[in-house]
Amino acid sequence: MDADELDWNRTLREQWEFHRTHQLRARLDGLTDDEYFWSPVPDAWSVRPRGSSAAPAQVGAGDFTIDYAFPPPVPAAFTTIAWRLGHVIVGVLAARNAAHFGAPAASYETWEYAGSAATALDQLEAQLDVWLAGVRGLGEAGLRVPIGAKEPFPEAPMADLVLHIHRELIHHLSEVCLLRDLYLHTKPATNGATR
């Protein structure tokens, strides 16, 4: 089969769907609130009840905000599972779903961050479903269309954005899994779950 016969849209979707189904989903099952908010180092950025953060900025529309600073500190702040999931849900997925697939507008400032692990995982699944439906809807021709002014490289094809988002998902959600492993091995008395 030559490259012209390959279903590139299916291939790009399967790149993420395989990882989600065979590597990630089981690793996120059973995420507890204690893990979600756990900070293995002092002053880690997280999602916190409104008004309880010492970070340079706290943004969000609901009862919980995400720690933030602009420009970002150097070195970058260490971040909790809650922060990393918030980043993936809003910055990686929801903002792109809004910009490219007609989903409601989303930004770090306007998002209602999850106050529990279960709610965060529900938000993640909902945004992943919108993303994959949007990518599927592009078909083959849509992957070749320039991204446009909503992204830093407007002349790049949509396929480049899809690959970028999938790299971001694999990268950041692997960090979440690593933090779960660290939690399990440093707090075994408080976590009866096995992974």
Short mmCIF file of N, CA and C in Angstrom, two decimals:
data_model
loop_
_atom_site.label_atom_id
_atom_site.label_comp_id
_atom_site.label_asym_id
_atom_site.label_seq_id
_atom_site.Cartn_x
_atom_site.Cartn_y
_atom_site.Cartn_z
N MET A 1 0.86 -1.17 0.00
CA MET A 1 0.00 0.00 0.00
C MET A 1 0.90 1.24 0.00
N ASP A 2 0.65 2.17 -0.91
CA ASP A 2 1.47 3.37 -0.90
C ASP A 2 0.80 4.46 -0.07
N ALA A 3 1.55 5.50 0.23
CA ALA A 3 1.09 6.55 1.14
C ALA A 3 -0.17 7.25 0.65
N ASP A 4 -0.40 7.29 -0.65
CA ASP A 4 -1.60 7.93 -1.17
C ASP A 4 -2.86 7.14 -0.86
N GLU A 5 -2.74 5.83 -0.61
CA GLU A 5 -3.89 4.99 -0.30
C GLU A 5 -4.16 4.92 1.20
N LEU A 6 -3.25 5.36 2.02
CA LEU A 6 -3.38 5.28 3.47
C LEU A 6 -4.45 6.24 3.97
N ASP A 7 -5.27 5.79 4.90
CA ASP A 7 -6.28 6.63 5.53
C ASP A 7 -5.61 7.38 6.68
N TRP A 8 -5.06 8.56 6.36
CA TRP A 8 -4.29 9.32 7.34
C TRP A 8 -5.13 9.78 8.53
N ASN A 9 -6.37 10.10 8.31
CA ASN A 9 -7.23 10.53 9.41
C ASN A 9 -7.39 9.39 10.42
N ARG A 10 -7.68 8.20 9.94
CA ARG A 10 -7.81 7.05 10.83
C ARG A 10 -6.50 6.77 11.55
N THR A 11 -5.40 6.85 10.83
CA THR A 11 -4.09 6.58 11.42
C THR A 11 -3.77 7.57 12.53
N LEU A 12 -4.05 8.84 12.32
CA LEU A 12 -3.79 9.84 13.35
C LEU A 12 -4.67 9.62 14.58
N ARG A 13 -5.94 9.32 14.36
CA ARG A 13 -6.84 9.05 15.49
C ARG A 13 -6.40 7.81 16.25
N GLU A 14 -6.02 6.77 15.52
CA GLU A 14 -5.61 5.53 16.17
C GLU A 14 -4.33 5.71 16.99
N GLN A 15 -3.47 6.64 16.59
CA GLN A 15 -2.27 6.91 17.38
C GLN A 15 -2.66 7.22 18.82
N TRP A 16 -3.62 8.13 19.01
CA TRP A 16 -4.06 8.49 20.35
C TRP A 16 -4.97 7.42 20.94
N GLU A 17 -5.93 6.92 20.16
CA GLU A 17 -6.90 5.96 20.69
C GLU A 17 -6.23 4.70 21.22
N PHE A 18 -5.18 4.23 20.55
CA PHE A 18 -4.46 3.05 21.03
C PHE A 18 -3.82 3.34 22.38
N HIS A 19 -3.15 4.48 22.49
CA HIS A 19 -2.51 4.85 23.76
C HIS A 19 -3.57 4.98 24.87
N ARG A 20 -4.65 5.64 24.56
CA ARG A 20 -5.73 5.85 25.54
C ARG A 20 -6.29 4.52 26.02
N THR A 21 -6.58 3.61 25.10
CA THR A 21 -7.22 2.34 25.44
C THR A 21 -6.27 1.36 26.10
N HIS A 22 -5.06 1.23 25.57
CA HIS A 22 -4.16 0.16 26.01
C HIS A 22 -3.12 0.58 27.04
N GLN A 23 -2.88 1.87 27.19
CA GLN A 23 -1.84 2.29 28.13
C GLN A 23 -2.33 3.25 29.20
N LEU A 24 -3.27 4.09 28.88
CA LEU A 24 -3.63 5.16 29.81
C LEU A 24 -4.85 4.86 30.67
N ARG A 25 -5.93 4.40 30.06
CA ARG A 25 -7.20 4.30 30.78
C ARG A 25 -7.07 3.53 32.09
N ALA A 26 -6.46 2.37 32.07
CA ALA A 26 -6.32 1.57 33.30
C ALA A 26 -5.44 2.28 34.32
N ARG A 27 -4.49 3.07 33.84
CA ARG A 27 -3.59 3.78 34.76
C ARG A 27 -4.29 4.94 35.47
N LEU A 28 -5.37 5.46 34.90
CA LEU A 28 -6.12 6.55 35.53
C LEU A 28 -7.27 6.05 36.39
N ASP A 29 -7.69 4.79 36.18
CA ASP A 29 -8.79 4.23 36.98
C ASP A 29 -8.45 4.30 38.46
N GLY A 30 -9.42 4.69 39.26
CA GLY A 30 -9.25 4.70 40.70
C GLY A 30 -8.47 5.88 41.25
N LEU A 31 -8.21 6.90 40.43
CA LEU A 31 -7.50 8.08 40.93
C LEU A 31 -8.28 8.67 42.10
N THR A 32 -7.62 8.82 43.23
CA THR A 32 -8.29 9.34 44.42
C THR A 32 -8.08 10.85 44.54
N ASP A 33 -8.91 11.47 45.35
CA ASP A 33 -8.74 12.90 45.60
C ASP A 33 -7.41 13.18 46.28
N ASP A 34 -6.96 12.28 47.15
CA ASP A 34 -5.68 12.48 47.82
C ASP A 34 -4.54 12.50 46.81
N GLU A 35 -4.56 11.58 45.85
CA GLU A 35 -3.55 11.59 44.78
C GLU A 35 -3.67 12.84 43.93
N TYR A 36 -4.89 13.17 43.58
CA TYR A 36 -5.17 14.32 42.70
C TYR A 36 -4.55 15.60 43.25
N PHE A 37 -4.70 15.83 44.54
CA PHE A 37 -4.19 17.05 45.15
C PHE A 37 -2.81 16.91 45.77
N TRP A 38 -2.25 15.70 45.82
CA TRP A 38 -0.99 15.45 46.52
C TRP A 38 0.15 16.27 45.94
N SER A 39 0.93 16.86 46.86
CA SER A 39 2.09 17.66 46.46
C SER A 39 3.35 17.00 47.02
N PRO A 40 4.16 16.40 46.17
CA PRO A 40 5.37 15.74 46.66
C PRO A 40 6.49 16.71 47.04
N VAL A 41 6.34 17.98 46.69
CA VAL A 41 7.34 19.00 47.03
C VAL A 41 6.62 20.23 47.57
N PRO A 42 7.29 21.02 48.39
CA PRO A 42 6.66 22.25 48.87
C PRO A 42 6.39 23.23 47.72
N ASP A 43 5.34 23.99 47.84
CA ASP A 43 5.00 25.07 46.91
C ASP A 43 4.71 24.60 45.49
N ALA A 44 4.31 23.36 45.32
CA ALA A 44 3.93 22.88 43.98
C ALA A 44 2.66 23.61 43.55
N TRP A 45 2.55 23.89 42.28
CA TRP A 45 1.32 24.47 41.74
C TRP A 45 0.25 23.39 41.68
N SER A 46 -1.00 23.82 41.92
CA SER A 46 -2.10 22.86 41.95
C SER A 46 -3.39 23.55 41.54
N VAL A 47 -4.47 22.84 41.69
CA VAL A 47 -5.83 23.38 41.65
C VAL A 47 -6.25 23.46 43.10
N ARG A 48 -6.77 24.63 43.51
CA ARG A 48 -7.06 24.85 44.93
C ARG A 48 -8.40 25.57 45.10
N PRO A 49 -8.98 25.44 46.30
CA PRO A 49 -10.17 26.26 46.57
C PRO A 49 -9.83 27.75 46.38
N ARG A 50 -10.74 28.47 45.77
CA ARG A 50 -10.54 29.89 45.49
C ARG A 50 -10.05 30.62 46.75
N GLY A 51 -9.01 31.42 46.56
CA GLY A 51 -8.46 32.24 47.64
C GLY A 51 -7.46 31.55 48.54
N SER A 52 -7.13 30.29 48.27
CA SER A 52 -6.21 29.57 49.17
C SER A 52 -4.80 29.40 48.60
N SER A 53 -4.51 30.00 47.46
CA SER A 53 -3.22 29.80 46.80
C SER A 53 -2.24 30.92 47.14
N ALA A 54 -0.96 30.56 47.16
CA ALA A 54 0.11 31.54 47.31
C ALA A 54 0.84 31.78 45.99
N ALA A 55 0.36 31.19 44.90
CA ALA A 55 0.98 31.36 43.58
C ALA A 55 0.83 32.81 43.13
N PRO A 56 1.69 33.27 42.20
CA PRO A 56 1.60 34.66 41.73
C PRO A 56 0.23 35.02 41.16
N ALA A 57 -0.46 34.05 40.56
CA ALA A 57 -1.81 34.29 40.03
C ALA A 57 -2.61 33.02 40.20
N GLN A 58 -3.92 33.19 40.35
CA GLN A 58 -4.84 32.07 40.39
C GLN A 58 -5.96 32.42 39.44
N VAL A 59 -6.27 31.51 38.52
CA VAL A 59 -7.30 31.79 37.53
C VAL A 59 -8.32 30.67 37.51
N GLY A 60 -9.51 31.01 37.09
CA GLY A 60 -10.60 30.06 37.00
C GLY A 60 -11.91 30.72 37.35
N ALA A 61 -13.01 30.13 36.92
CA ALA A 61 -14.31 30.77 37.08
C ALA A 61 -15.12 30.21 38.24
N GLY A 62 -14.76 29.07 38.76
CA GLY A 62 -15.60 28.43 39.77
C GLY A 62 -15.02 28.51 41.17
N ASP A 63 -15.36 27.51 41.97
CA ASP A 63 -14.91 27.45 43.36
C ASP A 63 -13.44 27.09 43.48
N PHE A 64 -12.87 26.53 42.40
CA PHE A 64 -11.47 26.14 42.39
C PHE A 64 -10.73 26.91 41.31
N THR A 65 -9.48 27.25 41.60
CA THR A 65 -8.64 27.96 40.64
C THR A 65 -7.36 27.16 40.41
N ILE A 66 -6.68 27.48 39.31
CA ILE A 66 -5.41 26.84 39.00
C ILE A 66 -4.30 27.86 39.22
N ASP A 67 -3.19 27.41 39.81
CA ASP A 67 -2.04 28.28 40.04
C ASP A 67 -1.39 28.63 38.71
N TYR A 68 -0.85 29.86 38.65
CA TYR A 68 -0.43 30.38 37.35
C TYR A 68 0.53 31.54 37.56
N ALA A 69 1.32 31.83 36.56
CA ALA A 69 2.16 33.04 36.54
C ALA A 69 2.52 33.34 35.09
N PHE A 70 2.58 34.61 34.77
CA PHE A 70 3.04 35.00 33.44
C PHE A 70 3.95 36.21 33.60
N PRO A 71 5.18 36.10 33.13
CA PRO A 71 5.76 34.92 32.48
C PRO A 71 5.95 33.79 33.49
N PRO A 72 6.05 32.56 32.98
CA PRO A 72 6.26 31.42 33.88
C PRO A 72 7.59 31.55 34.62
N PRO A 73 7.65 31.04 35.85
CA PRO A 73 8.90 31.12 36.59
C PRO A 73 9.98 30.24 35.97
N VAL A 74 11.22 30.59 36.24
CA VAL A 74 12.36 29.78 35.82
C VAL A 74 13.15 29.45 37.08
N PRO A 75 13.31 28.18 37.43
CA PRO A 75 12.76 27.01 36.75
C PRO A 75 11.24 26.95 36.91
N ALA A 76 10.62 26.18 36.03
CA ALA A 76 9.17 26.02 36.09
C ALA A 76 8.75 25.42 37.42
N ALA A 77 7.59 25.82 37.90
CA ALA A 77 7.06 25.27 39.14
C ALA A 77 6.75 23.78 38.96
N PHE A 78 6.95 23.02 40.02
CA PHE A 78 6.52 21.63 39.99
C PHE A 78 4.99 21.63 40.09
N THR A 79 4.33 20.70 39.41
CA THR A 79 2.87 20.72 39.38
C THR A 79 2.28 19.37 39.81
N THR A 80 1.13 19.45 40.47
CA THR A 80 0.43 18.26 40.96
C THR A 80 -0.35 17.60 39.83
N ILE A 81 -0.92 16.44 40.13
CA ILE A 81 -1.81 15.78 39.17
C ILE A 81 -2.98 16.69 38.83
N ALA A 82 -3.54 17.36 39.83
CA ALA A 82 -4.67 18.26 39.59
C ALA A 82 -4.28 19.34 38.58
N TRP A 83 -3.11 19.94 38.77
CA TRP A 83 -2.67 21.00 37.85
C TRP A 83 -2.46 20.43 36.45
N ARG A 84 -1.79 19.29 36.36
CA ARG A 84 -1.49 18.70 35.05
C ARG A 84 -2.77 18.32 34.31
N LEU A 85 -3.74 17.76 35.03
CA LEU A 85 -5.02 17.44 34.38
C LEU A 85 -5.73 18.72 33.96
N GLY A 86 -5.70 19.75 34.80
CA GLY A 86 -6.30 21.03 34.42
C GLY A 86 -5.67 21.59 33.16
N HIS A 87 -4.36 21.51 33.07
CA HIS A 87 -3.65 21.99 31.87
C HIS A 87 -4.08 21.21 30.62
N VAL A 88 -4.13 19.89 30.73
CA VAL A 88 -4.52 19.07 29.58
C VAL A 88 -5.97 19.35 29.19
N ILE A 89 -6.85 19.37 30.17
CA ILE A 89 -8.28 19.57 29.90
C ILE A 89 -8.52 20.91 29.23
N VAL A 90 -7.92 21.97 29.76
CA VAL A 90 -8.21 23.33 29.26
C VAL A 90 -7.26 23.75 28.15
N GLY A 91 -5.96 23.78 28.45
CA GLY A 91 -4.98 24.34 27.51
C GLY A 91 -4.71 23.48 26.30
N VAL A 92 -4.74 22.16 26.49
CA VAL A 92 -4.44 21.26 25.37
C VAL A 92 -5.72 20.95 24.59
N LEU A 93 -6.81 20.64 25.30
CA LEU A 93 -8.02 20.17 24.62
C LEU A 93 -9.12 21.21 24.46
N ALA A 94 -9.67 21.71 25.55
CA ALA A 94 -10.88 22.55 25.48
C ALA A 94 -10.67 23.80 24.63
N ALA A 95 -9.53 24.45 24.79
CA ALA A 95 -9.27 25.66 23.98
C ALA A 95 -9.18 25.30 22.50
N ARG A 96 -8.57 24.15 22.17
CA ARG A 96 -8.47 23.71 20.77
C ARG A 96 -9.83 23.25 20.26
N ASN A 97 -10.61 22.57 21.10
CA ASN A 97 -11.94 22.15 20.68
C ASN A 97 -12.80 23.36 20.35
N ALA A 98 -12.64 24.43 21.12
CA ALA A 98 -13.40 25.67 20.85
C ALA A 98 -12.89 26.34 19.58
N ALA A 99 -11.59 26.41 19.42
CA ALA A 99 -11.01 27.13 18.28
C ALA A 99 -11.25 26.42 16.95
N HIS A 100 -11.31 25.10 16.97
CA HIS A 100 -11.33 24.36 15.71
C HIS A 100 -12.57 23.50 15.46
N PHE A 101 -13.31 23.17 16.53
CA PHE A 101 -14.41 22.22 16.36
C PHE A 101 -15.75 22.72 16.90
N GLY A 102 -15.88 24.02 17.12
CA GLY A 102 -17.18 24.59 17.48
C GLY A 102 -17.63 24.34 18.91
N ALA A 103 -16.74 23.89 19.77
CA ALA A 103 -17.09 23.70 21.18
C ALA A 103 -17.18 25.07 21.87
N PRO A 104 -17.79 25.13 23.05
CA PRO A 104 -17.88 26.42 23.76
C PRO A 104 -16.49 27.00 24.03
N ALA A 105 -16.41 28.31 24.06
CA ALA A 105 -15.14 29.00 24.35
C ALA A 105 -14.59 28.50 25.69
N ALA A 106 -13.27 28.38 25.74
CA ALA A 106 -12.61 27.88 26.95
C ALA A 106 -11.25 28.55 27.09
N SER A 107 -10.92 28.92 28.32
CA SER A 107 -9.60 29.47 28.62
C SER A 107 -9.27 29.15 30.07
N TYR A 108 -8.01 29.32 30.42
CA TYR A 108 -7.62 29.10 31.82
C TYR A 108 -8.42 30.00 32.75
N GLU A 109 -8.68 31.22 32.31
CA GLU A 109 -9.38 32.19 33.15
C GLU A 109 -10.86 31.88 33.33
N THR A 110 -11.50 31.25 32.34
CA THR A 110 -12.95 31.05 32.39
C THR A 110 -13.37 29.63 32.77
N TRP A 111 -12.43 28.74 32.91
CA TRP A 111 -12.76 27.33 33.16
C TRP A 111 -13.17 27.12 34.62
N GLU A 112 -14.11 26.21 34.83
CA GLU A 112 -14.47 25.77 36.19
C GLU A 112 -13.69 24.50 36.49
N TYR A 113 -12.59 24.66 37.23
CA TYR A 113 -11.68 23.55 37.51
C TYR A 113 -12.32 22.56 38.48
N ALA A 114 -11.96 21.31 38.30
CA ALA A 114 -12.53 20.22 39.08
C ALA A 114 -12.01 20.24 40.52
N GLY A 115 -12.92 20.09 41.45
CA GLY A 115 -12.55 19.99 42.86
C GLY A 115 -12.39 18.56 43.33
N SER A 116 -12.46 17.61 42.41
CA SER A 116 -12.26 16.20 42.75
C SER A 116 -11.64 15.47 41.56
N ALA A 117 -11.01 14.35 41.87
CA ALA A 117 -10.39 13.54 40.81
C ALA A 117 -11.45 13.02 39.85
N ALA A 118 -12.58 12.57 40.37
CA ALA A 118 -13.62 12.01 39.50
C ALA A 118 -14.14 13.06 38.53
N THR A 119 -14.35 14.28 39.01
CA THR A 119 -14.83 15.34 38.13
C THR A 119 -13.78 15.68 37.07
N ALA A 120 -12.52 15.72 37.46
CA ALA A 120 -11.45 16.01 36.49
C ALA A 120 -11.40 14.93 35.41
N LEU A 121 -11.52 13.67 35.80
CA LEU A 121 -11.48 12.59 34.81
C LEU A 121 -12.70 12.65 33.90
N ASP A 122 -13.86 13.03 34.44
CA ASP A 122 -15.04 13.22 33.59
C ASP A 122 -14.81 14.35 32.58
N GLN A 123 -14.23 15.46 33.05
CA GLN A 123 -13.92 16.58 32.14
C GLN A 123 -12.94 16.13 31.06
N LEU A 124 -11.93 15.37 31.45
CA LEU A 124 -10.94 14.88 30.50
C LEU A 124 -11.61 14.01 29.44
N GLU A 125 -12.42 13.06 29.85
CA GLU A 125 -13.09 12.17 28.89
C GLU A 125 -13.99 12.96 27.95
N ALA A 126 -14.72 13.93 28.48
CA ALA A 126 -15.61 14.74 27.63
C ALA A 126 -14.81 15.51 26.59
N GLN A 127 -13.71 16.12 26.99
CA GLN A 127 -12.90 16.89 26.04
C GLN A 127 -12.20 15.98 25.03
N LEU A 128 -11.77 14.79 25.46
CA LEU A 128 -11.17 13.84 24.53
C LEU A 128 -12.18 13.39 23.48
N ASP A 129 -13.42 13.16 23.90
CA ASP A 129 -14.46 12.75 22.96
C ASP A 129 -14.71 13.84 21.92
N VAL A 130 -14.77 15.11 22.35
CA VAL A 130 -14.97 16.22 21.42
C VAL A 130 -13.79 16.30 20.45
N TRP A 131 -12.58 16.17 20.97
CA TRP A 131 -11.38 16.24 20.14
C TRP A 131 -11.41 15.16 19.05
N LEU A 132 -11.64 13.92 19.45
CA LEU A 132 -11.61 12.83 18.48
C LEU A 132 -12.74 12.95 17.46
N ALA A 133 -13.90 13.39 17.89
CA ALA A 133 -15.00 13.61 16.93
C ALA A 133 -14.62 14.72 15.96
N GLY A 134 -13.98 15.77 16.46
CA GLY A 134 -13.54 16.86 15.60
C GLY A 134 -12.51 16.42 14.59
N VAL A 135 -11.54 15.64 15.04
CA VAL A 135 -10.51 15.13 14.12
C VAL A 135 -11.16 14.23 13.08
N ARG A 136 -12.04 13.34 13.52
CA ARG A 136 -12.74 12.45 12.58
C ARG A 136 -13.48 13.27 11.52
N GLY A 137 -14.12 14.34 11.95
CA GLY A 137 -14.88 15.19 11.05
C GLY A 137 -14.04 15.93 10.02
N LEU A 138 -12.75 16.04 10.27
CA LEU A 138 -11.86 16.69 9.30
C LEU A 138 -11.75 15.89 8.01
N GLY A 139 -11.89 14.57 8.12
CA GLY A 139 -11.66 13.72 6.97
C GLY A 139 -10.22 13.86 6.48
N GLU A 140 -10.00 13.43 5.27
CA GLU A 140 -8.66 13.53 4.69
C GLU A 140 -8.34 14.96 4.25
N ALA A 141 -9.28 15.59 3.60
CA ALA A 141 -9.04 16.93 3.07
C ALA A 141 -8.80 17.94 4.19
N GLY A 142 -9.53 17.82 5.28
CA GLY A 142 -9.39 18.75 6.38
C GLY A 142 -8.04 18.71 7.06
N LEU A 143 -7.36 17.59 6.98
CA LEU A 143 -6.02 17.49 7.55
C LEU A 143 -5.00 18.34 6.79
N ARG A 144 -5.31 18.66 5.55
CA ARG A 144 -4.38 19.45 4.72
C ARG A 144 -4.64 20.95 4.80
N VAL A 145 -5.78 21.34 5.36
CA VAL A 145 -6.15 22.76 5.44
C VAL A 145 -5.24 23.47 6.44
N PRO A 146 -4.77 24.68 6.15
CA PRO A 146 -3.96 25.43 7.12
C PRO A 146 -4.71 25.65 8.42
N ILE A 147 -3.99 25.58 9.53
CA ILE A 147 -4.56 25.73 10.87
C ILE A 147 -5.25 27.09 11.01
N GLY A 148 -4.61 28.12 10.53
CA GLY A 148 -5.19 29.46 10.62
C GLY A 148 -4.65 30.24 11.81
N ALA A 149 -5.15 31.44 11.96
CA ALA A 149 -4.62 32.42 12.92
C ALA A 149 -4.86 32.05 14.37
N LYS A 150 -5.58 31.00 14.65
CA LYS A 150 -5.86 30.61 16.04
C LYS A 150 -4.68 29.90 16.70
N GLU A 151 -3.65 29.59 15.91
CA GLU A 151 -2.49 28.87 16.40
C GLU A 151 -1.22 29.62 16.01
N PRO A 152 -0.10 29.33 16.70
CA PRO A 152 1.16 30.05 16.42
C PRO A 152 1.71 29.87 15.00
N PHE A 153 1.41 28.75 14.34
CA PHE A 153 1.92 28.50 13.00
C PHE A 153 0.73 28.38 12.05
N PRO A 154 0.11 29.50 11.67
CA PRO A 154 -1.15 29.47 10.94
C PRO A 154 -1.08 28.78 9.58
N GLU A 155 0.09 28.73 8.97
CA GLU A 155 0.20 28.12 7.64
C GLU A 155 0.39 26.61 7.71
N ALA A 156 0.65 26.07 8.88
CA ALA A 156 0.84 24.62 9.02
C ALA A 156 -0.48 23.89 8.78
N PRO A 157 -0.44 22.67 8.25
CA PRO A 157 -1.68 21.93 8.04
C PRO A 157 -2.26 21.43 9.36
N MET A 158 -3.56 21.20 9.36
CA MET A 158 -4.25 20.70 10.55
C MET A 158 -3.63 19.41 11.05
N ALA A 159 -3.09 18.59 10.15
CA ALA A 159 -2.44 17.35 10.58
C ALA A 159 -1.31 17.63 11.56
N ASP A 160 -0.60 18.73 11.37
CA ASP A 160 0.47 19.09 12.31
C ASP A 160 -0.09 19.38 13.70
N LEU A 161 -1.24 20.05 13.76
CA LEU A 161 -1.86 20.33 15.06
C LEU A 161 -2.31 19.02 15.71
N VAL A 162 -2.91 18.13 14.94
CA VAL A 162 -3.35 16.85 15.50
C VAL A 162 -2.16 16.10 16.09
N LEU A 163 -1.06 16.02 15.36
CA LEU A 163 0.13 15.35 15.89
C LEU A 163 0.65 16.05 17.15
N HIS A 164 0.65 17.38 17.14
CA HIS A 164 1.12 18.13 18.32
C HIS A 164 0.25 17.83 19.53
N ILE A 165 -1.07 17.86 19.37
CA ILE A 165 -1.97 17.61 20.49
C ILE A 165 -1.78 16.18 21.00
N HIS A 166 -1.62 15.23 20.13
CA HIS A 166 -1.42 13.85 20.57
C HIS A 166 -0.10 13.71 21.34
N ARG A 167 0.94 14.39 20.89
CA ARG A 167 2.21 14.38 21.65
C ARG A 167 2.00 14.98 23.03
N GLU A 168 1.28 16.10 23.09
CA GLU A 168 1.01 16.75 24.38
C GLU A 168 0.23 15.82 25.32
N LEU A 169 -0.79 15.15 24.78
CA LEU A 169 -1.58 14.24 25.60
C LEU A 169 -0.73 13.10 26.13
N ILE A 170 0.05 12.48 25.27
CA ILE A 170 0.89 11.36 25.70
C ILE A 170 1.91 11.84 26.73
N HIS A 171 2.52 12.97 26.49
CA HIS A 171 3.53 13.52 27.39
C HIS A 171 2.95 13.83 28.77
N HIS A 172 1.94 14.69 28.82
CA HIS A 172 1.43 15.15 30.11
C HIS A 172 0.68 14.07 30.88
N LEU A 173 -0.05 13.21 30.19
CA LEU A 173 -0.76 12.17 30.91
C LEU A 173 0.18 11.07 31.37
N SER A 174 1.32 10.90 30.71
CA SER A 174 2.35 10.00 31.24
C SER A 174 2.94 10.57 32.52
N GLU A 175 3.07 11.90 32.59
CA GLU A 175 3.52 12.52 33.84
C GLU A 175 2.54 12.25 34.97
N VAL A 176 1.26 12.30 34.68
CA VAL A 176 0.24 11.99 35.68
C VAL A 176 0.43 10.56 36.18
N CYS A 177 0.65 9.63 35.28
CA CYS A 177 0.88 8.23 35.66
C CYS A 177 2.12 8.09 36.52
N LEU A 178 3.17 8.80 36.18
CA LEU A 178 4.39 8.75 36.98
C LEU A 178 4.15 9.30 38.39
N LEU A 179 3.39 10.38 38.49
CA LEU A 179 3.06 10.91 39.82
C LEU A 179 2.23 9.92 40.62
N ARG A 180 1.35 9.18 39.95
CA ARG A 180 0.59 8.14 40.67
C ARG A 180 1.54 7.07 41.18
N ASP A 181 2.53 6.68 40.38
CA ASP A 181 3.51 5.70 40.83
C ASP A 181 4.29 6.23 42.03
N LEU A 182 4.71 7.47 41.96
CA LEU A 182 5.46 8.08 43.07
C LEU A 182 4.60 8.11 44.33
N TYR A 183 3.36 8.48 44.19
CA TYR A 183 2.44 8.50 45.33
C TYR A 183 2.33 7.11 45.94
N LEU A 184 2.11 6.11 45.10
CA LEU A 184 1.95 4.74 45.57
C LEU A 184 3.18 4.27 46.36
N HIS A 185 4.36 4.67 45.90
CA HIS A 185 5.59 4.19 46.53
C HIS A 185 6.06 5.05 47.69
N THR A 186 5.49 6.22 47.86
CA THR A 186 5.88 7.04 49.01
C THR A 186 4.79 7.11 50.07
N LYS A 187 3.57 6.73 49.72
CA LYS A 187 2.45 6.77 50.65
C LYS A 187 1.68 5.45 50.62
N PRO A 188 2.36 4.30 50.73
CA PRO A 188 1.66 3.02 50.58
C PRO A 188 0.61 2.77 51.66
N ALA A 189 0.76 3.32 52.85
CA ALA A 189 -0.20 3.07 53.93
C ALA A 189 -1.54 3.74 53.66
N THR A 190 -1.55 4.82 52.89
CA THR A 190 -2.79 5.54 52.65
C THR A 190 -3.46 5.17 51.34
N ASN A 191 -2.81 4.30 50.58
CA ASN A 191 -3.37 3.97 49.27
C ASN A 191 -3.34 2.46 49.09
N GLY A 192 -4.50 1.82 49.24
CA GLY A 192 -4.57 0.38 49.10
C GLY A 192 -4.63 -0.09 47.67
N ALA A 193 -4.77 0.82 46.74
CA ALA A 193 -4.89 0.44 45.33
C ALA A 193 -3.57 -0.10 44.81
N THR A 194 -3.67 -0.99 43.87
CA THR A 194 -2.47 -1.50 43.20
C THR A 194 -2.57 -1.18 41.72
N ARG A 195 -1.44 -0.90 41.13
CA ARG A 195 -1.39 -0.62 39.68
C ARG A 195 -0.24 -1.39 39.10
#
